[in-house]
Tab-separated table of C-alpha atoms in Angstrom:
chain	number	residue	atom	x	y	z
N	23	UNK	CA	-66.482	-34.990	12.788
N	24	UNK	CA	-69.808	-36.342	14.353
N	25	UNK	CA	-68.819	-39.842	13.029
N	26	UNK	CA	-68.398	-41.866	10.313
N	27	UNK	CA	-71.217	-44.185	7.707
N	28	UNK	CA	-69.646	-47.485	7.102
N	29	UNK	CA	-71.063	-48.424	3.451
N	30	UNK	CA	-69.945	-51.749	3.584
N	31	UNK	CA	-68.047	-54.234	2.945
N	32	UNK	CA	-71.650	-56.381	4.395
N	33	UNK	CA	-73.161	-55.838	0.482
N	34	UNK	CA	-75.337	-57.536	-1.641
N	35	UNK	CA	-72.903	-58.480	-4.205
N	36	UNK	CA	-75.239	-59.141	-7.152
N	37	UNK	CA	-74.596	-56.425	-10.061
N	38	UNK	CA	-76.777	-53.619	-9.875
N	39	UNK	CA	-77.415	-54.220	-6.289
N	40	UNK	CA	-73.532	-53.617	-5.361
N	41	UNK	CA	-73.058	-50.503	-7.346
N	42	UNK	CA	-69.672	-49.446	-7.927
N	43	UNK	CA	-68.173	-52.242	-4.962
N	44	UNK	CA	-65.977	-54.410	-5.298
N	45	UNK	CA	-67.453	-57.872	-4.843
N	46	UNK	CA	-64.759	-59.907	-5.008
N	47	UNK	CA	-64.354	-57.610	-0.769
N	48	UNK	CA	-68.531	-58.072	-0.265
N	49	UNK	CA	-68.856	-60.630	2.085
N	50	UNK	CA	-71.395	-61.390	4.742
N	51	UNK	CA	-71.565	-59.518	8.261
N	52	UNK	CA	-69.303	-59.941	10.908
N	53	UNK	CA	-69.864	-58.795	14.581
N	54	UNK	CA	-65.772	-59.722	15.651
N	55	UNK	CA	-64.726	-57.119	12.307
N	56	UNK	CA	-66.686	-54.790	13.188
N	57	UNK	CA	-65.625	-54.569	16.896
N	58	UNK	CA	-62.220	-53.951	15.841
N	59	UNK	CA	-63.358	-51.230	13.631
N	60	UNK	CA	-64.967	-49.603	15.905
N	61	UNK	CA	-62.093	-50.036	18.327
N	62	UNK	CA	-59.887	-48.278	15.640
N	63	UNK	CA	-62.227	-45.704	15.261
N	64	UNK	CA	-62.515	-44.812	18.781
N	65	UNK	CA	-65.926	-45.398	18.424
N	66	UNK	CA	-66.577	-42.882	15.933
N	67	UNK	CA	-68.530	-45.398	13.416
N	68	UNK	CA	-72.442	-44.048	13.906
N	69	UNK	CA	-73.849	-45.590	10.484
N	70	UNK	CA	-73.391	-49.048	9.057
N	71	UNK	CA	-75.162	-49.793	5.473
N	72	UNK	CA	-75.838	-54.001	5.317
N	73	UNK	CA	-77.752	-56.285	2.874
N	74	UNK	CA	-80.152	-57.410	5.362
N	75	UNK	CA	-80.331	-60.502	3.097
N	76	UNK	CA	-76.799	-61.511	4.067
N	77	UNK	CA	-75.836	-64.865	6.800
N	78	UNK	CA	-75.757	-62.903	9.980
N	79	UNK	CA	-77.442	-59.987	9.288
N	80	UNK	CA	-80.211	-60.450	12.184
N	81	UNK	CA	-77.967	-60.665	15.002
N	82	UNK	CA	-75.457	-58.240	13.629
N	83	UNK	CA	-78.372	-55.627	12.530
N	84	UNK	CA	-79.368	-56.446	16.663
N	85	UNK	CA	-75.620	-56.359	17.820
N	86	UNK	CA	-74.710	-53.232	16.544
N	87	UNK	CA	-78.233	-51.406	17.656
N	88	UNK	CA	-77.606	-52.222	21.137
N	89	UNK	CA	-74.321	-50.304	20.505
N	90	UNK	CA	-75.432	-46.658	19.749
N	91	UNK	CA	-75.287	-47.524	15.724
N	92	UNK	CA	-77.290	-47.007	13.310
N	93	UNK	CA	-78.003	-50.098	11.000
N	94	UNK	CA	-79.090	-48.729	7.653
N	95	UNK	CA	-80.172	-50.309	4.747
N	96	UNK	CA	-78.693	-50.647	1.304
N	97	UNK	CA	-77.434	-52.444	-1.774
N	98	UNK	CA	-79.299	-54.512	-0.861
N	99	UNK	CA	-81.599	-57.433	-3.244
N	100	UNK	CA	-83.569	-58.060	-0.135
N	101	UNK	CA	-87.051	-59.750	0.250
N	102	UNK	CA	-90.412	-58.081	2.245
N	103	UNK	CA	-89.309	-60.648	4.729
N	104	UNK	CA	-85.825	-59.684	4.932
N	105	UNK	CA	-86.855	-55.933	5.644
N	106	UNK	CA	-89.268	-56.816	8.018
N	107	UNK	CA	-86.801	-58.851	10.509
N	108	UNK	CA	-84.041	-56.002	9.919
N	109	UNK	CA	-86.558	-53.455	11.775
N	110	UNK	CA	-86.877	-55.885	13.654
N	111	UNK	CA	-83.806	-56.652	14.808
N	112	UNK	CA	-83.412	-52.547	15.043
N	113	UNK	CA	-82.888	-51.270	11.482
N	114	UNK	CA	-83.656	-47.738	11.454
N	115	UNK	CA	-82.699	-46.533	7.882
N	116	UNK	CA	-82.284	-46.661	4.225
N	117	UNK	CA	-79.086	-45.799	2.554
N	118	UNK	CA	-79.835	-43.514	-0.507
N	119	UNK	CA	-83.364	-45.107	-1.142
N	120	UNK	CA	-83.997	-45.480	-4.887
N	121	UNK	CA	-80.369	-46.245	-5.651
N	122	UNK	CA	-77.889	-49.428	-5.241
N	123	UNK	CA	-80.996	-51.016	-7.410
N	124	UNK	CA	-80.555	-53.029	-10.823
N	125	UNK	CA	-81.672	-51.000	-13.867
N	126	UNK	CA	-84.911	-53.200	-14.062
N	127	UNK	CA	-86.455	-54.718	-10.901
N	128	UNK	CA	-90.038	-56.794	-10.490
N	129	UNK	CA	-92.366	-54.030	-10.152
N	130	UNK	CA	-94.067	-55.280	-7.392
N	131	UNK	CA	-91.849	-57.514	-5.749
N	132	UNK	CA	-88.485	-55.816	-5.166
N	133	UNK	CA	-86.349	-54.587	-2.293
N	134	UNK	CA	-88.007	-50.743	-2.554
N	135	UNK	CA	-91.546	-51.297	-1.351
N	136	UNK	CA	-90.950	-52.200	1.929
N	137	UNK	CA	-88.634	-49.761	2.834
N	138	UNK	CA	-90.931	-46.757	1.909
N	139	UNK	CA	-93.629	-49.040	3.694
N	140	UNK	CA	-91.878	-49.062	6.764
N	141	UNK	CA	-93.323	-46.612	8.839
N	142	UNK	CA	-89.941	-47.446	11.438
N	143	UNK	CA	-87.527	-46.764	8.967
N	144	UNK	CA	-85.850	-43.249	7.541
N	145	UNK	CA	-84.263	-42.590	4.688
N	146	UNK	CA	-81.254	-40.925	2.530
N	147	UNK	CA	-81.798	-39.546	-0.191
N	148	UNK	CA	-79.147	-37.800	-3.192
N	149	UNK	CA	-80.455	-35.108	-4.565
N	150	UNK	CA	-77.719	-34.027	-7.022
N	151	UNK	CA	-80.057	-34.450	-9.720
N	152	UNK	CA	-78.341	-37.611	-11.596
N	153	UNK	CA	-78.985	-40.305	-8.664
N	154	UNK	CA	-82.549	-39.485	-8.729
N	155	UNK	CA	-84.904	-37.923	-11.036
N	156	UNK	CA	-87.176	-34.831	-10.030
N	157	UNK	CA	-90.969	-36.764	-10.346
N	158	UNK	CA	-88.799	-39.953	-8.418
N	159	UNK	CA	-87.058	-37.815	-5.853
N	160	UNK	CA	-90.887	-35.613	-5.530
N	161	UNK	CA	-92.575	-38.775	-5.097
N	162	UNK	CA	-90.516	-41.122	-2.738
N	163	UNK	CA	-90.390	-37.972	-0.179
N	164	UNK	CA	-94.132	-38.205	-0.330
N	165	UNK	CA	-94.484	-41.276	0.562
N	166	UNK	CA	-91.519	-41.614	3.150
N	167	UNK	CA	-92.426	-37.714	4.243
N	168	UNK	CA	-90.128	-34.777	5.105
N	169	UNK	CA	-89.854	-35.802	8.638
N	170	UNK	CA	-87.818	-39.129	8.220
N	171	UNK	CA	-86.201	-37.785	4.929
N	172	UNK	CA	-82.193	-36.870	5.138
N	173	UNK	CA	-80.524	-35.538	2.488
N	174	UNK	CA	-76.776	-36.605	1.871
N	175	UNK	CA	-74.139	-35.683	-1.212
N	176	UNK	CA	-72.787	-39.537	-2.002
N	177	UNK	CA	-69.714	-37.316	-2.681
N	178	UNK	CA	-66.177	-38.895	-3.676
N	179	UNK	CA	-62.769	-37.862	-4.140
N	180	UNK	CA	-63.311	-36.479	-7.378
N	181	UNK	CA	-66.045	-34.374	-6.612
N	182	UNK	CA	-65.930	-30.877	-8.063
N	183	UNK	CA	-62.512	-31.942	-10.701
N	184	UNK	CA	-62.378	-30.918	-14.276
N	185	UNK	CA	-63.922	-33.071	-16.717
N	186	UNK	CA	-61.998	-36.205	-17.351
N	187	UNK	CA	-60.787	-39.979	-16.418
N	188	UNK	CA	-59.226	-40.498	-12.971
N	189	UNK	CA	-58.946	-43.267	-10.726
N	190	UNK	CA	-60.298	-43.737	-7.333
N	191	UNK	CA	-60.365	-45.825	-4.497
N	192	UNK	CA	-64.106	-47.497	-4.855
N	193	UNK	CA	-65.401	-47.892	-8.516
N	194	UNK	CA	-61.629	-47.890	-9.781
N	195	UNK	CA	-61.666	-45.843	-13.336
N	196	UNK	CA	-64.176	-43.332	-13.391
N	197	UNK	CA	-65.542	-40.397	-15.641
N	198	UNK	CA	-66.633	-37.326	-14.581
N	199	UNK	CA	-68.765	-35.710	-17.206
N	200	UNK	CA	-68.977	-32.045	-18.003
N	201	UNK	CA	-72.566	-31.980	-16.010
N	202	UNK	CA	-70.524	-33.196	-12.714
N	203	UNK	CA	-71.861	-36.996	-13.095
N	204	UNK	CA	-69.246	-39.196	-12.247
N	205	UNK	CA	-69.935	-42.469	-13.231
N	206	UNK	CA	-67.926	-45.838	-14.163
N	207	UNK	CA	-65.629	-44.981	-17.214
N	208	UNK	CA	-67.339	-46.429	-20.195
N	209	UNK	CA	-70.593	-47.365	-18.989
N	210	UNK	CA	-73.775	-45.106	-17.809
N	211	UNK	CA	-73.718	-46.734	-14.236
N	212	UNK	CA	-72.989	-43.862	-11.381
N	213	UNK	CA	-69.781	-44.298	-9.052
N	214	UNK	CA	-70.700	-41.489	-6.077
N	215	UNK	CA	-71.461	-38.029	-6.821
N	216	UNK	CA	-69.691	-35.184	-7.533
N	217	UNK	CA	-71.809	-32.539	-5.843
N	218	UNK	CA	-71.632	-31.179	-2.441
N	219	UNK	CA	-74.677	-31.244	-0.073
N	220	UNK	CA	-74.731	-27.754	-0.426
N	221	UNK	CA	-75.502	-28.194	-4.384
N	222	UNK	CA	-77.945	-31.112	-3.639
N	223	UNK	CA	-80.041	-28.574	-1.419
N	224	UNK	CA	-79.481	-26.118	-4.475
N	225	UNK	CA	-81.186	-29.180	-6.704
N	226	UNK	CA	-83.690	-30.346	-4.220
N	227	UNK	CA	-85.035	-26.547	-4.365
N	228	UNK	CA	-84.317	-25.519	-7.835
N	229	UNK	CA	-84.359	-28.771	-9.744
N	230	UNK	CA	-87.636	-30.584	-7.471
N	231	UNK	CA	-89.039	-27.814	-6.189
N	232	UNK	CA	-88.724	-28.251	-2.354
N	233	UNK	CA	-89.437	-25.844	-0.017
N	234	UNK	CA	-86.644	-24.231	1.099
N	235	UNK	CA	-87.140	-24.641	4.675
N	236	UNK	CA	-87.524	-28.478	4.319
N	237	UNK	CA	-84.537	-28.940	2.334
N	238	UNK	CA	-82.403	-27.644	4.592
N	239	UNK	CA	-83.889	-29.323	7.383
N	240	UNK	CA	-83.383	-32.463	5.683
N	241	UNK	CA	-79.609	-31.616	5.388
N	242	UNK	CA	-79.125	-30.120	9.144
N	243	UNK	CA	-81.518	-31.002	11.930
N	244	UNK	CA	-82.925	-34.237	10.835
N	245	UNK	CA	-79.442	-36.322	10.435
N	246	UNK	CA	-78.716	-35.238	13.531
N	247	UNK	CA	-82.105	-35.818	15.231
N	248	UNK	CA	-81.723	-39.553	13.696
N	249	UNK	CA	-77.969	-39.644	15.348
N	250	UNK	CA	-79.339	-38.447	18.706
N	251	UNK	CA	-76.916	-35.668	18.059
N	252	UNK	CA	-78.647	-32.804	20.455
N	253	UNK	CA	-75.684	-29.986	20.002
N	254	UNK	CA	-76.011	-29.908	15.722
N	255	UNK	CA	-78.095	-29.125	13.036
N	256	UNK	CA	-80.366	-26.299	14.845
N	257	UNK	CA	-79.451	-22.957	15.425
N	258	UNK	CA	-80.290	-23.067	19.135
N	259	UNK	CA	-78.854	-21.723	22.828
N	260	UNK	CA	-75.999	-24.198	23.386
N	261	UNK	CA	-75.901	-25.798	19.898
N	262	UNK	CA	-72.459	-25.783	17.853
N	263	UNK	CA	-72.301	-22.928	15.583
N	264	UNK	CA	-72.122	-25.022	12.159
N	265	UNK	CA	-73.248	-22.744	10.070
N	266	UNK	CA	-73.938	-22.019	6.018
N	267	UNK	CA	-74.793	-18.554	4.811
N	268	UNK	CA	-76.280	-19.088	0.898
N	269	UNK	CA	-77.291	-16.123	-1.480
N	270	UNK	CA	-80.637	-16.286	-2.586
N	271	UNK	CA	-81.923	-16.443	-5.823
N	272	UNK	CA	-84.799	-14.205	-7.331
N	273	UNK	CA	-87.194	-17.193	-6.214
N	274	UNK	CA	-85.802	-16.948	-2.717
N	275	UNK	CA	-83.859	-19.978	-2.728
N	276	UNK	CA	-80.306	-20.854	-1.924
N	277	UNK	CA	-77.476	-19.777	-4.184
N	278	UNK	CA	-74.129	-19.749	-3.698
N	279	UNK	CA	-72.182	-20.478	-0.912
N	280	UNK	CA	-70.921	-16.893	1.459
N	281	UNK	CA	-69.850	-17.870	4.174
N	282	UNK	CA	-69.208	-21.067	6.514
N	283	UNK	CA	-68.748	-21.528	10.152
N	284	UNK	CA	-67.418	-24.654	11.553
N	285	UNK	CA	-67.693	-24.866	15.313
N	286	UNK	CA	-67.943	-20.500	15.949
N	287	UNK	CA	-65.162	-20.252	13.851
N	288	UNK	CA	-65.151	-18.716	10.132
N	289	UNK	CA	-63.421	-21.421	7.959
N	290	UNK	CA	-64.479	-19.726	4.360
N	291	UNK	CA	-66.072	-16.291	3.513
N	292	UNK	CA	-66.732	-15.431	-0.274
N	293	UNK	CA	-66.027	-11.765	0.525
């Protein structure tokens, strides 16, 4: 494992904004927490998600940056202001852009603008086809373009279970719905996903039409371009052979999963 995204606990805590967290454990940032974190995780944590809005958030968005980390943007109520003196401060991304948002937002003056303004700033995206519509997903690419575009699953624990009620971890009692959608048991707000990133490049082709070749970029060589991570993503001389064989469809784009290599070594084959 390359390393691990830290969504959290440094939230906005207002509903809509905090999702499916907690926020009775959202609190503001804290440089001395984090260290020990990132002690326990023998410095494995690459990505940290923060409200830029929060007490603290300057000099830990700075703090952290100095550090190797990636600060990242998300559920997050933030003003233009706010965004501005996170890239400032060394913010490089936004977590799932066009998500951790309130059903209704000012439609000029909201935490969204800014980040697809930011020329500094790349973004996640979930393209599971629930988290973001086709025209939404289509149109915030264009404006943040391919190049500083990742895409990423959101997956949780009960990713790819039957249909039913279960319990998890963050969002508590959750449904997942015959489509895959998982959401909050009883309401139509999402808790994760429960596709892989190998379905959400499936969607991002099928569902919103993006080129192949992009898609799979944005799931391979550009997270680990933003994570400085040289060996991954690319089939290259030298690189680590993580690799995804796909069927393809009668349009030419990916299908089902054949075969996967994890580090030159075959960990699943469909034959």
């Amino acid at each position: 494992m390359p390393g691990i995204h830290l969504e959290g606990p440094y939230l906005s805590a207002h509903d809509g904004y905090r999702g499916a967290h907690d926020p009775d454990v959202l609190r503001d940032p804290d440089i001395a927490e984090f260290t020990d974190w990132q002690r326990a995780a023998d410095g494995l944590i690459r990505i940290v998600t923060l409200a830029p809005e929060r007490a603290g958030a300057e000099e830990f968005t700075r703090y952290v940056t100095r550090r190797g980390v990636t600060a990242s943007i998300g559920h997050s109520a933030a003003s233009a202001a706010d965004v501005e003196s996170f890239c400032r401060a060394g913010g490089r991304l936004s977590t799932h852009l066009g998500n951790g948002l309130p059903a209704t937002v000012e439609r000029h003056d909201n935490v969204l603008w800014p980040q697809l303004a930011a020329s500094g700033l790349w973004a996640t995206f979930i393209a599971d086809g629930h988290h973001l519509p086709a025209p939404v997903l289509t149109a915030l690419l264009r404006a943040k373009g391919p190049g500083r575009s990742v895409l990423v699953s959101d997956a949780v624990t009960v990713a790819g279970c039957p249909p039913g009620d279960y319990r998890t971890a963050v969002g508590g009692n959750v449904t997942v719905e015959d489509s895959g959608r998982v959401s909050l048991r009883g309401t139509p707000y999402l808790a994760g996903s429960g596709a892989s990133l190998a379905q959400c490049v499936r969607w991002a082709c099928a569902g919103a039409g993006l080129p192949t070749a992009d898609a799979v970029a944005m799931a391979t060589r550009h997270p680990a371009d933003l994570l400085g991570l040289a060996d991954r993503g690319r089939l290259a001389v030298g690189a680590r052979a993580d690799l995804v064989q796909f069927e393809r469809d009668g349009d030419g784009r990916p299908g089902a999963v054949r075969t996967t290599v994890a580090g030159g070594v075959v960990r699943y084959s469909a034959a």
